[in-house]
Short mmCIF file of C-alpha atoms in Angstrom, two decimals:
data_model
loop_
_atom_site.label_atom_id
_atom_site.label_comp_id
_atom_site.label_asym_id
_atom_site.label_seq_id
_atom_site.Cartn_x
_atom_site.Cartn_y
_atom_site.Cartn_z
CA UNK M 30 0.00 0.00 0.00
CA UNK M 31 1.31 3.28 -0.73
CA UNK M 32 1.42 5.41 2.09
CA UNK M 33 1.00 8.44 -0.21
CA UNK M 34 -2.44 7.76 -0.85
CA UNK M 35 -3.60 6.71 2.25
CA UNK M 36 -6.19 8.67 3.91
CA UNK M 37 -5.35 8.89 7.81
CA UNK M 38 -1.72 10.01 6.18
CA UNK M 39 -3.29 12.64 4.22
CA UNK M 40 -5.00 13.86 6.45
CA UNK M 41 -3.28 14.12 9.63
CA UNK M 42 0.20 14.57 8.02
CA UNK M 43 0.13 15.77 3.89
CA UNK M 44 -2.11 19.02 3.75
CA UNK M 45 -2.61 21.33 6.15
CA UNK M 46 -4.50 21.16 9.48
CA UNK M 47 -7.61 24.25 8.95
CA UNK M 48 -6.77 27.52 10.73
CA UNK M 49 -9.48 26.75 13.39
CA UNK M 50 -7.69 23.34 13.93
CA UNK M 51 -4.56 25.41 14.43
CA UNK M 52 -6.78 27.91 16.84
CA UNK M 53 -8.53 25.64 18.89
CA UNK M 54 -5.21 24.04 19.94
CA UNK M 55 -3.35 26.96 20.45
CA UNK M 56 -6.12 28.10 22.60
CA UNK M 57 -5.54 24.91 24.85
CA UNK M 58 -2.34 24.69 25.10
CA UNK M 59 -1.71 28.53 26.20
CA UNK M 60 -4.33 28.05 28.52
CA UNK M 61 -2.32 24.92 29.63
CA UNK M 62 0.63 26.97 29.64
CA UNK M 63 -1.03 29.69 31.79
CA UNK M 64 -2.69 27.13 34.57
CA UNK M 65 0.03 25.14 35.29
CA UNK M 66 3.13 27.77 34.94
CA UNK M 67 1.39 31.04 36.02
CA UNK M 68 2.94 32.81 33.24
CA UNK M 69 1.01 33.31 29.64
CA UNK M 70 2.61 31.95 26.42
CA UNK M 71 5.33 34.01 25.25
CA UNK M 72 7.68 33.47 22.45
CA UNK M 73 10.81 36.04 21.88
CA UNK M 74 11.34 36.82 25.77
CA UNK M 75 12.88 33.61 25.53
CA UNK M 76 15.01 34.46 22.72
CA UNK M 77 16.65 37.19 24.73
CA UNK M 78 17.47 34.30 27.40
CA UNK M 79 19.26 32.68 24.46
CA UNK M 80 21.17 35.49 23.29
CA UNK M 81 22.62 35.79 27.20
CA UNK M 82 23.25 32.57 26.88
CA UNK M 83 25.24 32.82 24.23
CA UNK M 84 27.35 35.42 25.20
CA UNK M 85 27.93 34.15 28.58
CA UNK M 86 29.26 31.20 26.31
CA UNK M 87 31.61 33.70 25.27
CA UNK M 88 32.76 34.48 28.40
CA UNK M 89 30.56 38.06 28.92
CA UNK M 90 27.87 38.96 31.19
CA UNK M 91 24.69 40.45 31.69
CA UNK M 92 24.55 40.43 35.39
CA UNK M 93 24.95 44.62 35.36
CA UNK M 94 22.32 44.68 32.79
CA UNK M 95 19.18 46.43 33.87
CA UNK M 96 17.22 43.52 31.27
CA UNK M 97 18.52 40.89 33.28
CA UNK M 98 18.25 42.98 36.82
CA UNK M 99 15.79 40.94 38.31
CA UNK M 100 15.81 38.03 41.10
CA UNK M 101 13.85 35.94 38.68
CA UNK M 102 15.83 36.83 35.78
CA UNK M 103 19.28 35.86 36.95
CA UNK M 104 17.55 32.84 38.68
CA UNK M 105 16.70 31.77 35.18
CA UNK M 106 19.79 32.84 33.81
CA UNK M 107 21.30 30.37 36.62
CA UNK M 108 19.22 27.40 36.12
CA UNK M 109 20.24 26.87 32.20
CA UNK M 110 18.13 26.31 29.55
CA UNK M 111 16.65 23.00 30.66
CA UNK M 112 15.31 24.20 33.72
CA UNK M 113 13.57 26.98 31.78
CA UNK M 114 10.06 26.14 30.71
CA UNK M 115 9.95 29.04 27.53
CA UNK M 116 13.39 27.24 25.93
CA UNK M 117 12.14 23.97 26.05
CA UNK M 118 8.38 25.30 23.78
CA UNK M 119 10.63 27.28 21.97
CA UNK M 120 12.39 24.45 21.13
CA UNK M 121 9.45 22.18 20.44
CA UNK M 122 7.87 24.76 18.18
CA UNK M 123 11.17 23.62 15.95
CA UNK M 124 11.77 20.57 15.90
CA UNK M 125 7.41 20.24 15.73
CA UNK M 126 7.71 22.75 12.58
CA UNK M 127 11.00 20.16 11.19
CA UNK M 128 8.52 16.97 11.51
CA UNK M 129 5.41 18.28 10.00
CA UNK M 130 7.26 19.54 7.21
CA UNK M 131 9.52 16.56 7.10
CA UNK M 132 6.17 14.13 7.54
CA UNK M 133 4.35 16.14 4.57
CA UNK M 134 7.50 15.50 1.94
CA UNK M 135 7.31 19.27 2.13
CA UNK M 136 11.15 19.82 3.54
CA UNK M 137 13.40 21.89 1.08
CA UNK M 138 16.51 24.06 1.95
CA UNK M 139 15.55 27.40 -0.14
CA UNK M 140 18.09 29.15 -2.28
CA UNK M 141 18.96 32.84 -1.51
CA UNK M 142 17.97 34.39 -4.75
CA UNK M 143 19.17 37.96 -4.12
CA UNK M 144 21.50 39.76 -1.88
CA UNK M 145 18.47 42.17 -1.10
CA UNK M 146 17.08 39.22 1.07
CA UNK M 147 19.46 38.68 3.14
CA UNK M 148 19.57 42.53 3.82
CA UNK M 149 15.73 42.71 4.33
CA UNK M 150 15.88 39.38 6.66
CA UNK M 151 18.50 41.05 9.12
CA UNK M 152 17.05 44.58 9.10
CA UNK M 153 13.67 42.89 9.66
CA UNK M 154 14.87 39.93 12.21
CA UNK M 155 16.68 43.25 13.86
CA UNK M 156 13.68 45.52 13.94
CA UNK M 157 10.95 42.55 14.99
CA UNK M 158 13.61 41.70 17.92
CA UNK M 159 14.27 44.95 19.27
CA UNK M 160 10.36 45.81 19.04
CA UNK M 161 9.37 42.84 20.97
CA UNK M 162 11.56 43.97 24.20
CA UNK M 163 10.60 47.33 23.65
CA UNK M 164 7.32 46.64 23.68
CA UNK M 165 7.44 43.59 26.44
CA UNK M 166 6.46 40.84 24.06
CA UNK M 167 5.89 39.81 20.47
CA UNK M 168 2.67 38.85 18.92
CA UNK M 169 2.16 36.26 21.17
CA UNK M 170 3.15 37.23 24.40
CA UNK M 171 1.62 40.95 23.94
CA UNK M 172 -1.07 40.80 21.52
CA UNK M 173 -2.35 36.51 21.78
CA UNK M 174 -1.24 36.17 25.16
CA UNK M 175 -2.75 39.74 25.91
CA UNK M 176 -5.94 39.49 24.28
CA UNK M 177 -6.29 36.45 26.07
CA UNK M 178 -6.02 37.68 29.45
CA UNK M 179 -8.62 40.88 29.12
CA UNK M 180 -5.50 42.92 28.66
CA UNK M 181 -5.95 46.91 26.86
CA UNK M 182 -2.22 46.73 26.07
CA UNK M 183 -3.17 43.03 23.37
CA UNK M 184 -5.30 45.14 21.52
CA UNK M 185 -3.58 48.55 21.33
CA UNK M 186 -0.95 46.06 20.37
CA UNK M 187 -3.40 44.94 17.95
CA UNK M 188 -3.82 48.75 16.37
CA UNK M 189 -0.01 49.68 16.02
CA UNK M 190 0.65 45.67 14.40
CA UNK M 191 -2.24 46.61 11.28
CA UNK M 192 -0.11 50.16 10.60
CA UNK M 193 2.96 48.38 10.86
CA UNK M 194 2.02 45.59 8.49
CA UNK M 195 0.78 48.14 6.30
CA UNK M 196 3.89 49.97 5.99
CA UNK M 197 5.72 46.83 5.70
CA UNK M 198 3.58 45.71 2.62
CA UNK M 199 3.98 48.89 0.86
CA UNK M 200 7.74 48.66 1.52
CA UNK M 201 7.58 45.22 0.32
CA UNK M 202 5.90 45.81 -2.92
CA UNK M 203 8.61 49.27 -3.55
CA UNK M 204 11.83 46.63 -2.97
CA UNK M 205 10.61 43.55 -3.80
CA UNK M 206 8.72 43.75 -6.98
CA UNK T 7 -2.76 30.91 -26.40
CA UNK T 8 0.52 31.70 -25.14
CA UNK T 9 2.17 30.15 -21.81
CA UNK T 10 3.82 32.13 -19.55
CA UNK T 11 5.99 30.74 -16.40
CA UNK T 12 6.69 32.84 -13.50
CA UNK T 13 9.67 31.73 -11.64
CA UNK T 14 9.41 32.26 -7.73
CA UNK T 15 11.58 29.99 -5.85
CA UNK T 16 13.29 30.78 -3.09
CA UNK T 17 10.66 33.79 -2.64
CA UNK T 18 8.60 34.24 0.45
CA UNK T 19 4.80 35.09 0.54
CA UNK T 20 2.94 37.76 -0.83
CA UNK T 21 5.85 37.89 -2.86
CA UNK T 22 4.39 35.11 -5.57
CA UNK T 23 0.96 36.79 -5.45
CA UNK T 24 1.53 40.41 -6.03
CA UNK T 25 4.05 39.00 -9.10
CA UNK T 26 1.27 36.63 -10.14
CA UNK T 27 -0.79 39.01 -10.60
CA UNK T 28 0.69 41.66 -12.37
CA UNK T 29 1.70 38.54 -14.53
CA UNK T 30 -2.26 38.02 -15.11
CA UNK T 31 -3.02 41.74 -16.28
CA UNK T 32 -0.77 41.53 -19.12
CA UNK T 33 -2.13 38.23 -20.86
CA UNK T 34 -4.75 37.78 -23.01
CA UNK T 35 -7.85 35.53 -22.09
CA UNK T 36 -7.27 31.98 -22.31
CA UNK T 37 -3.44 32.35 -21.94
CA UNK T 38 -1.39 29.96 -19.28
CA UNK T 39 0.38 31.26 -16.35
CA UNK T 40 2.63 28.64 -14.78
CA UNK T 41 3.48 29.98 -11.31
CA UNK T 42 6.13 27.91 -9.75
CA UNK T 43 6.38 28.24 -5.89
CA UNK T 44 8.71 26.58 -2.85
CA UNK T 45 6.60 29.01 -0.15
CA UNK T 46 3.87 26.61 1.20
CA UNK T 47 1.45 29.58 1.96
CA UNK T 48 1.88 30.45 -1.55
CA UNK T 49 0.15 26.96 -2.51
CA UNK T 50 -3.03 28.74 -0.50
CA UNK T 51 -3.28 31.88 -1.12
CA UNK T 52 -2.19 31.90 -4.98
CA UNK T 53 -4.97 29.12 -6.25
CA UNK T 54 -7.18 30.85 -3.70
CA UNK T 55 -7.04 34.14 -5.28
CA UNK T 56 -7.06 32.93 -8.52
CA UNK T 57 -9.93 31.19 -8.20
CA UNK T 58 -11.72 33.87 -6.38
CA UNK T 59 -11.21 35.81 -9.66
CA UNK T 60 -12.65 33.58 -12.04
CA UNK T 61 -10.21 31.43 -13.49
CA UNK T 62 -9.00 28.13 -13.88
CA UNK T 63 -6.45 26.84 -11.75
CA UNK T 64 -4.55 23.91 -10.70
CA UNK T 65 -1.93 22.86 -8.27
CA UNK T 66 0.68 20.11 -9.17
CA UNK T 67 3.12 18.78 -6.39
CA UNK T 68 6.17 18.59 -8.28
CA UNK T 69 8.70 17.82 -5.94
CA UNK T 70 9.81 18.02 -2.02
CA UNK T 71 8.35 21.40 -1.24
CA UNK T 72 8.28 22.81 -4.64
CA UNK T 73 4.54 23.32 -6.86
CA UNK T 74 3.72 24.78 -9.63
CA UNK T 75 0.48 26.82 -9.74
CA UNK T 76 -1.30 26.47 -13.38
CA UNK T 77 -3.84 29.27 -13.94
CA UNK T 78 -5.78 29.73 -17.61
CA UNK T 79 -7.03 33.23 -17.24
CA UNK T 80 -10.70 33.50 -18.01
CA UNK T 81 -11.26 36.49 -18.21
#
């Protein structure tokens, strides 16, 4: 039997889930997240973790660093990234993202096409990082996690996101196209 | 009837729609536009938009992450 054409594999594995699949579950599991941690989901707080990580690897610190100033910061910092419950989503949002693509046939290492990409990635990746400290949270800790909790801030978040991606888009179509 | 291929690997959504459809504008009714994507959003929002306007499309898996949208504008 081909597995190709099998029906279970099709659906569960080959196309993709529907978006209120995708929303239903996310809605458990941050709830899941939320009742058994105490914090809301968040995604790129935990990033900043791994950048101190890394340059502690390098022999710096952040100890001085008013980001890091707090008792439950450095006790994070402290405990590594096993003990830290963020890292170890973060990290199965990856390797879940490498399996489903991996499971659909759908894996492909894309080809850089023009320099321009690699400029717009950084500036972007650059700009989306510094935001989300800035503004305490990405869109998922401040807008899904915010919404979620009856928070104002989620949906001014919310406001600001729309002009940005509009901005974005028209940039996108002047450099791009 | 003319066929026209659009070549957008290795470019990330809306990228492949905004280019497929300036693509569209310029060809006659009943011309082919061969839209060949490695974006996996781009193998839902292209056909869906496509369709949406009318015309024929269809979506062939042609290898590991990599389809080619076929779209025979209608109108």
């Amino acid at each position: 039997m081909n597995i190709r054409k099998n029906a279970f594999y099709k659906a569960w594995f080959k196309d993709a889930w529907p978006y209120v699949t995708g929303a239903i579950l996310l809605s458990i599991f941050q709830i899941v997240t939320l009742a058994t941690t105490g914090n809301p989901w968040g995604v790129s707080g935990v990033l900043a973790y791994w950048g101190a990580w890394i340059f502690e690897l390098f022999g710096g610190s952040v100890d001085k660093w008013y980001y890091f100033a707090s008792d439950g910061a450095q006790n994070t910092l402290n405990n590594g990234i096993l003990q830290h419950g963020g890292s170890i989503r973060n990290i199965g949002i990856i390797i879940g993202a490498l399996f489903s693509s991996l499971a659909a046939c759908q894996f492909k290492i894309k080809k850089i096409k023009a320099i321009r990409q690699v400029v717009a990635a950084i500036l972007g990746g650059l700009l989306m990082g510094y935001g989300a400290r800035i503004g305490f949270g990405c869109n998922i800790g401040a807008l899904y996690s915010g919404i979620a909790s009856l928070s104002v801030s989620g949906w001014v978040y919310a406001v600001f996101l729309f002009l940005g991606a509009y901005v974005g888009s028209k940039l996108l179509v002047k450099f791009f196209m | 009837m003319a066929e026209y291929e659009l070549d957008c690997f290795g470019e990330a959504c809306p990228i492949p729609l905004v280019k497929a459809e300036k693509e569209l504008e310029k060809m006659n009714v009943g011309d082919i536009l061969i839209v060949a994507i490695d974006h996996s959003c781009a193998m839902k929002n292209v056909p869906e938009w496509a369709r949406k306007q009318g015309h024929n499309v269809e979506l062939d898996e042609i290898d590991d992450g990599e389809w080619e949208v076929v779209i025979e504008k209608m109108k």
